[in-house]
Coordinates of C-alpha atoms in Angstrom, one line a residue:
M1 CA 63.5 32.5 -16.6
S2 CA 64.1 35.5 -14.7
G3 CA 67.6 37.0 -14.6
I4 CA 70.0 36.8 -11.7
K5 CA 70.1 40.3 -10.2
S6 CA 72.6 41.5 -7.5
P7 CA 74.0 45.0 -6.4
N8 CA 76.6 46.8 -8.2
I9 CA 80.3 46.3 -6.9
H10 CA 81.0 49.9 -7.8
S11 CA 84.7 50.5 -8.9
L12 CA 85.7 46.9 -9.0
V13 CA 83.8 45.9 -12.2
F14 CA 85.7 45.7 -15.3
V15 CA 83.6 46.6 -18.4
V16 CA 84.9 47.1 -21.9
D17 CA 83.3 50.0 -23.4
L18 CA 80.9 48.2 -25.9
E19 CA 77.3 48.6 -26.1
L20 CA 76.9 44.7 -25.6
D21 CA 78.6 44.7 -22.3
K22 CA 76.5 47.7 -21.0
K23 CA 73.4 45.8 -22.3
Y24 CA 74.0 42.3 -20.8
W25 CA 76.5 42.5 -18.0
D26 CA 75.6 45.3 -15.5
Q27 CA 74.5 44.2 -11.9
W28 CA 76.1 41.2 -10.3
A29 CA 78.0 40.8 -7.0
P30 CA 79.3 38.2 -4.6
I31 CA 77.0 35.9 -2.7
N32 CA 77.5 35.6 1.1
F33 CA 78.0 31.8 1.2
S34 CA 78.3 31.6 5.0
A35 CA 74.9 33.4 5.2
Q36 CA 73.5 31.2 2.5
Y37 CA 74.6 27.8 3.6
D38 CA 75.8 28.0 7.2
N39 CA 73.4 30.3 9.1
K40 CA 70.1 28.9 8.1
K41 CA 68.1 28.8 11.3
I42 CA 66.7 25.2 10.9
S43 CA 66.3 22.7 13.6
Q44 CA 67.9 19.3 13.3
K45 CA 64.4 17.8 13.4
L46 CA 63.3 20.0 10.5
K47 CA 66.5 19.1 8.6
H48 CA 65.8 15.4 9.4
E49 CA 62.3 15.8 7.8
M50 CA 63.5 17.6 4.7
L51 CA 65.9 14.8 3.9
T52 CA 63.3 11.9 4.7
D53 CA 59.8 13.1 3.9
F54 CA 58.9 12.8 0.3
E55 CA 55.7 12.1 -1.8
Y56 CA 57.0 11.1 -5.2
D57 CA 59.9 9.1 -6.8
V58 CA 61.4 10.5 -10.0
D59 CA 64.1 8.5 -11.8
I60 CA 66.9 10.3 -13.9
W61 CA 68.6 8.1 -16.5
S62 CA 71.4 9.2 -18.4
N63 CA 73.8 7.7 -20.9
N64 CA 76.2 10.8 -21.5
G65 CA 78.1 13.4 -19.5
L66 CA 75.2 16.0 -19.5
G67 CA 73.6 13.8 -16.9
E68 CA 76.5 14.1 -14.6
Y69 CA 76.4 17.7 -15.0
L70 CA 72.7 17.9 -14.2
W71 CA 73.0 15.6 -11.3
Q72 CA 76.2 16.6 -9.5
H73 CA 76.8 20.2 -10.7
I74 CA 73.2 21.4 -10.8
L75 CA 71.1 19.2 -8.5
K76 CA 74.3 18.6 -6.3
G77 CA 73.6 15.0 -5.9
E78 CA 76.3 12.5 -4.8
V79 CA 77.1 9.4 -6.7
K80 CA 78.5 6.0 -6.2
L81 CA 79.9 3.5 -8.8
R82 CA 78.5 0.1 -8.9
P83 CA 81.1 -2.6 -8.4
D84 CA 80.9 -3.9 -11.8
R85 CA 81.5 -0.3 -13.0
L86 CA 77.9 -0.5 -15.2
Y87 CA 76.8 2.7 -13.9
Q88 CA 76.9 5.5 -11.3
Y89 CA 73.9 6.1 -9.0
G90 CA 72.6 8.3 -6.2
E91 CA 69.5 9.6 -4.6
K92 CA 68.5 13.0 -3.3
I93 CA 65.1 14.4 -1.9
I94 CA 64.2 17.9 -3.1
R95 CA 60.8 19.4 -2.4
K96 CA 58.9 16.4 -1.6
V97 CA 60.5 14.5 -4.6
K98 CA 62.9 11.8 -4.3
Y99 CA 65.4 11.8 -7.4
R100 CA 67.1 8.5 -8.2
F101 CA 69.9 8.9 -10.6
K102 CA 71.7 6.5 -12.9
G103 CA 74.3 7.4 -15.2
G104 CA 76.4 5.2 -17.7
N105 CA 76.8 4.7 -21.5
R106 CA 75.7 1.0 -21.2
L107 CA 72.4 1.9 -19.6
N108 CA 69.3 1.2 -22.0
V109 CA 65.7 2.3 -21.5
A110 CA 64.8 -1.4 -21.9
F111 CA 66.5 -2.0 -18.4
L112 CA 63.9 0.3 -16.8
P113 CA 62.4 -1.5 -13.8
D114 CA 58.5 -1.8 -13.9
T115 CA 58.4 0.0 -10.5
T116 CA 59.3 3.3 -12.4
E117 CA 56.5 5.5 -13.0
H118 CA 58.1 9.0 -13.3
I119 CA 61.2 9.4 -15.7
V120 CA 63.6 12.1 -16.8
L121 CA 65.9 10.9 -19.7
V122 CA 69.2 12.7 -20.2
L123 CA 70.4 12.0 -23.8
N124 CA 72.7 13.2 -26.5
A125 CA 71.5 14.1 -30.0
R126 CA 74.4 16.3 -31.2
D127 CA 74.8 14.5 -34.5
N128 CA 72.9 11.9 -36.6
R129 CA 74.4 8.7 -34.9
T130 CA 73.6 10.0 -31.4
A131 CA 70.1 11.3 -32.4
A132 CA 69.3 7.8 -33.7
T133 CA 70.2 6.4 -30.3
A134 CA 68.1 9.0 -28.5
K135 CA 65.2 8.2 -30.7
D136 CA 65.6 4.4 -29.9
W137 CA 65.1 5.5 -26.3
L138 CA 62.2 7.5 -26.7
D139 CA 60.5 4.9 -28.8
G140 CA 61.3 2.4 -26.4
L141 CA 59.7 4.4 -23.4
A142 CA 56.4 4.4 -25.4
D143 CA 56.3 0.6 -25.0
L144 CA 56.4 0.6 -21.4
E145 CA 53.0 0.7 -19.9
F146 CA 54.2 1.4 -16.2
I147 CA 55.5 5.0 -17.2
Q148 CA 53.1 7.8 -16.0
N149 CA 55.3 10.8 -16.7
A150 CA 58.3 11.4 -18.8
G151 CA 60.7 14.4 -19.4
L152 CA 63.8 14.9 -21.4
V153 CA 67.0 16.8 -21.2
L154 CA 68.9 16.7 -24.4
I155 CA 72.1 17.8 -26.0
G156 CA 70.5 19.2 -29.1
D157 CA 71.9 19.1 -32.8
E158 CA 74.8 21.8 -32.9
M159 CA 73.1 23.1 -36.0
C160 CA 70.0 23.4 -33.9
D161 CA 67.8 21.0 -36.2
N162 CA 65.7 19.4 -33.5
T163 CA 62.3 19.4 -35.1
W164 CA 62.3 15.6 -34.8
L165 CA 61.6 16.1 -31.1
L166 CA 58.1 17.5 -31.9
P167 CA 56.1 14.4 -32.3
Y168 CA 57.3 13.1 -28.9
L169 CA 56.3 16.5 -27.2
N170 CA 53.0 16.7 -28.9
S171 CA 51.6 13.2 -29.6
K172 CA 48.6 11.8 -27.9
N173 CA 50.6 8.9 -26.7
R174 CA 50.5 8.2 -22.9
T175 CA 54.3 8.8 -22.6
S176 CA 54.4 12.0 -24.5
L177 CA 57.1 14.2 -23.2
K178 CA 55.7 16.6 -20.5
F179 CA 58.8 18.8 -21.1
I180 CA 62.2 19.2 -22.7
Y181 CA 65.4 20.9 -21.6
L182 CA 67.4 21.5 -24.6
V183 CA 71.1 22.4 -24.9
Y184 CA 72.0 25.1 -27.6
D185 CA 69.9 28.2 -28.9
S186 CA 67.3 26.3 -30.4
P187 CA 64.2 28.1 -32.0
L188 CA 62.0 25.5 -30.3
V189 CA 62.6 27.1 -26.9
N190 CA 59.3 28.6 -25.6
N191 CA 59.8 28.4 -21.8
V192 CA 56.4 26.7 -21.6
N193 CA 57.3 23.0 -22.2
V194 CA 60.7 23.5 -24.1
F195 CA 63.4 25.2 -22.0
Q196 CA 67.1 25.9 -22.5
F197 CA 69.8 24.2 -20.5
P198 CA 73.4 25.1 -20.5
L199 CA 76.2 22.9 -22.1
G200 CA 78.0 23.1 -18.8
V201 CA 81.4 21.5 -18.2
A202 CA 83.0 18.7 -20.0
T203 CA 82.1 16.0 -17.2
Y204 CA 82.9 13.2 -19.7
R205 CA 86.4 14.8 -19.6
N206 CA 86.4 14.7 -15.7
F207 CA 86.3 18.4 -15.2
P208 CA 86.1 18.9 -11.5
L209 CA 83.2 20.0 -9.5
P210 CA 83.5 23.8 -8.1
A211 CA 84.9 23.7 -4.7
F212 CA 82.2 26.0 -3.2
P213 CA 82.4 27.8 -0.8
D214 CA 86.1 27.2 -0.1
I215 CA 87.4 27.8 -3.8
V216 CA 90.8 29.4 -3.5
V217 CA 90.8 32.9 -5.4
P218 CA 94.7 33.7 -5.5
A219 CA 95.8 37.1 -5.4
Y220 CA 98.1 36.8 -8.5
R221 CA 97.4 34.9 -11.8
K222 CA 100.3 34.2 -14.2
Y223 CA 98.5 34.8 -17.5
V224 CA 96.4 37.7 -18.7
C225 CA 94.5 35.4 -21.0
N226 CA 94.4 32.1 -22.5
F227 CA 93.3 30.0 -25.5
M228 CA 93.7 26.2 -25.5
G229 CA 91.5 24.5 -28.1
T230 CA 91.2 22.9 -31.5
V231 CA 91.9 25.4 -34.6
Y232 CA 89.7 24.5 -37.6
A233 CA 90.9 25.6 -41.1
N234 CA 89.4 28.9 -42.3
S235 CA 87.7 29.7 -38.9
S236 CA 87.6 32.6 -36.5
R237 CA 90.0 30.5 -34.3
E238 CA 92.8 31.0 -36.9
K239 CA 92.2 34.7 -36.9
L240 CA 92.1 34.7 -33.0
V241 CA 95.7 32.8 -32.9
E242 CA 97.0 35.2 -35.5
I243 CA 96.1 38.3 -33.4
L244 CA 97.2 37.0 -30.2
S245 CA 100.6 36.0 -31.5
H246 CA 100.9 39.5 -33.1
I247 CA 99.9 41.1 -29.8
Q248 CA 102.4 39.2 -27.7
E249 CA 105.0 39.8 -30.2
K250 CA 104.4 43.5 -30.0
A251 CA 104.4 43.6 -26.2
G252 CA 107.8 41.4 -26.2
R253 CA 106.5 39.2 -23.6
Q254 CA 104.1 36.4 -23.0
L255 CA 100.8 37.8 -22.0
C256 CA 98.7 34.9 -22.7
Y257 CA 98.9 31.0 -22.7
I258 CA 98.3 29.7 -26.2
K259 CA 98.0 25.8 -26.9
T260 CA 96.3 24.7 -30.1
R261 CA 95.8 21.2 -32.1
Q262 CA 94.5 20.6 -35.3
D263 CA 92.2 17.6 -34.5
W264 CA 89.4 17.5 -31.9
K265 CA 90.0 14.9 -29.1
S266 CA 87.1 13.5 -26.9
H267 CA 89.1 12.7 -23.8
E268 CA 91.9 14.0 -21.8
T269 CA 94.8 12.4 -20.1
P270 CA 95.2 12.9 -16.5
Q271 CA 97.9 15.1 -17.2
S272 CA 96.4 17.0 -19.9
L273 CA 93.3 17.7 -17.7
S274 CA 95.4 19.0 -14.9
D275 CA 97.3 21.2 -17.2
Y276 CA 94.1 22.7 -18.6
V277 CA 92.5 23.3 -15.2
S278 CA 95.8 24.8 -13.9
V279 CA 96.0 27.2 -16.8
L280 CA 92.3 28.2 -16.4
K281 CA 92.9 29.0 -12.8
S282 CA 96.2 30.9 -13.8
S283 CA 94.4 33.2 -16.2
D284 CA 92.3 36.4 -15.6
L285 CA 90.6 36.0 -19.1
T286 CA 89.5 33.0 -21.1
L287 CA 89.1 33.5 -24.9
C288 CA 86.1 31.5 -26.1
P289 CA 85.8 31.5 -29.9
V290 CA 82.9 29.8 -31.7
G291 CA 83.2 26.2 -33.0
L292 CA 80.6 24.3 -34.9
N293 CA 78.2 26.0 -32.4
S294 CA 78.4 29.3 -30.6
E295 CA 78.4 27.7 -27.1
S296 CA 81.4 25.8 -25.7
Y297 CA 82.4 24.1 -22.4
R298 CA 85.2 26.5 -21.9
I299 CA 82.8 29.2 -21.1
Y300 CA 81.2 27.5 -17.9
E301 CA 84.8 25.9 -17.1
A302 CA 86.1 29.5 -17.0
L303 CA 83.4 30.7 -14.9
S304 CA 83.6 28.0 -12.5
V305 CA 87.2 29.1 -11.5
G306 CA 86.8 32.8 -11.7
S307 CA 88.4 33.4 -15.2
L308 CA 86.3 36.1 -17.1
P309 CA 85.2 34.4 -20.5
V310 CA 85.8 36.6 -23.6
V311 CA 83.0 35.2 -25.9
E312 CA 82.7 35.6 -29.7
D313 CA 79.1 36.8 -29.9
R314 CA 78.2 35.3 -33.3
V315 CA 75.6 32.9 -34.7
V316 CA 77.4 30.0 -36.4
T317 CA 74.2 28.8 -38.5
D318 CA 70.9 30.2 -39.6
S319 CA 69.0 27.3 -38.1
C320 CA 69.9 28.6 -34.7
A321 CA 68.1 31.5 -32.8
E322 CA 69.1 34.8 -33.9
T323 CA 70.4 35.9 -30.5
P324 CA 73.0 33.6 -29.4
F325 CA 74.0 32.8 -25.6
R326 CA 70.3 33.7 -24.6
L327 CA 70.8 31.7 -21.4
L328 CA 73.7 33.7 -20.3
K329 CA 72.4 37.0 -21.5
V330 CA 69.1 36.4 -19.5
H331 CA 71.2 35.7 -16.4
K332 CA 73.3 38.7 -16.9
A333 CA 76.5 36.5 -16.8
P334 CA 80.0 38.1 -16.1
V335 CA 81.1 37.7 -19.6
I336 CA 82.7 40.2 -22.3
Y337 CA 81.0 39.8 -25.6
I338 CA 82.8 40.8 -28.8
K339 CA 81.7 40.5 -32.5
D340 CA 85.3 40.2 -34.0
W341 CA 88.8 39.3 -32.5
S342 CA 90.1 42.4 -34.0
E343 CA 88.8 43.9 -30.6
L344 CA 91.0 41.8 -28.6
A345 CA 93.9 44.2 -28.5
V346 CA 91.7 46.9 -26.8
I347 CA 90.4 44.5 -24.4
L348 CA 93.9 43.3 -23.3
E349 CA 95.1 47.0 -23.1
K350 CA 92.4 47.8 -20.5
E351 CA 92.9 44.6 -18.6
L352 CA 96.5 45.5 -18.0
Q353 CA 95.5 48.7 -16.4
I354 CA 93.4 46.9 -13.8
S355 CA 94.7 46.9 -10.1
E356 CA 95.5 43.4 -8.7
D357 CA 92.9 44.1 -5.9
S358 CA 90.2 44.7 -8.5
R359 CA 91.1 41.5 -10.4
R360 CA 90.9 39.5 -7.2
A361 CA 87.6 40.9 -6.3
R362 CA 86.3 40.2 -9.7
R363 CA 87.5 36.6 -9.5
A364 CA 85.4 36.1 -6.5
D365 CA 82.5 37.8 -8.0
I366 CA 82.4 35.4 -11.1
V367 CA 82.6 32.4 -8.9
S368 CA 79.7 33.8 -6.8
W369 CA 77.7 34.3 -9.9
Y370 CA 78.3 30.9 -11.2
E371 CA 77.0 29.5 -7.8
R372 CA 73.8 31.3 -8.1
F373 CA 73.4 30.4 -11.6
R374 CA 73.6 26.7 -10.8
Q375 CA 71.2 27.0 -8.0
T376 CA 68.7 28.9 -10.1
L377 CA 68.9 26.3 -12.8
S378 CA 68.3 23.6 -10.0
D379 CA 65.2 25.5 -8.8
Q380 CA 63.7 25.8 -12.2
F381 CA 64.4 22.3 -13.1
T382 CA 62.9 20.8 -9.9
Q383 CA 60.0 23.1 -10.2
T384 CA 59.4 21.9 -13.8
V385 CA 59.3 18.5 -12.6
S386 CA 56.9 19.2 -9.7
S387 CA 54.5 21.0 -11.9
K388 CA 54.6 19.1 -15.2
F389 CA 54.6 15.9 -13.4
F390 CA 52.4 16.2 -10.3
D391 CA 50.7 19.5 -10.5
M392 CA 52.7 20.9 -7.6
K393 CA 52.8 24.7 -7.3

């Protein structure tokens, strides 16, 4: 995948004087949304043809939140909920292909109608339990004689142990996977038939869609930074909270919003979700320590609202690729990478020296970058489907 390139924004870019920032975050700038979306010289007739003319049907079936991220955030498809609430569904035509989405945790590959010929499954294999379910789906797919092409988008193992996928990718079976999009920095990624996909935002917690191009980027944000998350014993998160508390005590005022918990929770209440999103939108920086894997939802959630992620650039396990955050680095994401949270004091000191005008401009630039990132992923995914399934160039 090629990186996203944009012109410099001269004096408005905030870069910590670290080699990682010079290497990975250099040239990015705002997108002209009105030019991109409102000023295309396309006749109404051509628009109608684009929406109605298609040659192939591809079904996307998902039993987890990553499917919603792919469909709504990346492909920008709309969804409706069945009256019986069994699943969400939607349709969208992109490049001569009609995509039909179904998403719900009660779906099963055994329910696929015999009119289905081309299918992309979006599954979860983060741990042994979910991996067993994913294998059941893939094994069940092999029994369906009407399937001609199959692809997979997968939340991989957090320790990057995904070798169980290889028989499904390389087998002589008629329904052998034509491609895999894999979350996390797996060594299996080769950009030929295995591609990397972002973890994205926590749609299963109802994290909202970005409001492009009308997102409000306020002139002032209450907090310099924030950290909201689970603090595991003997983790770098403990060190982060300790350092941050010391910095605020020394400053004699609240610079950053801190809210921690000892146990991970899979779901938010409407109020806790609202509070979380509000704090992200009220913070110039969002601190992103590693967890069980280097990648976390909060990186993409911060980017979506114009809060600059400060990311702990460290591999958690030797079974993952040597370079973490490959996808973000390839696309020159507006991210500050640090190796140790002891660097945080210098980052916050420099942040306090930036003018409000510069902060406001940076927020808009981050939002613009994230919009282009999503569009690039959409283009790559649909091109992969077209070429691997239908040999369309």
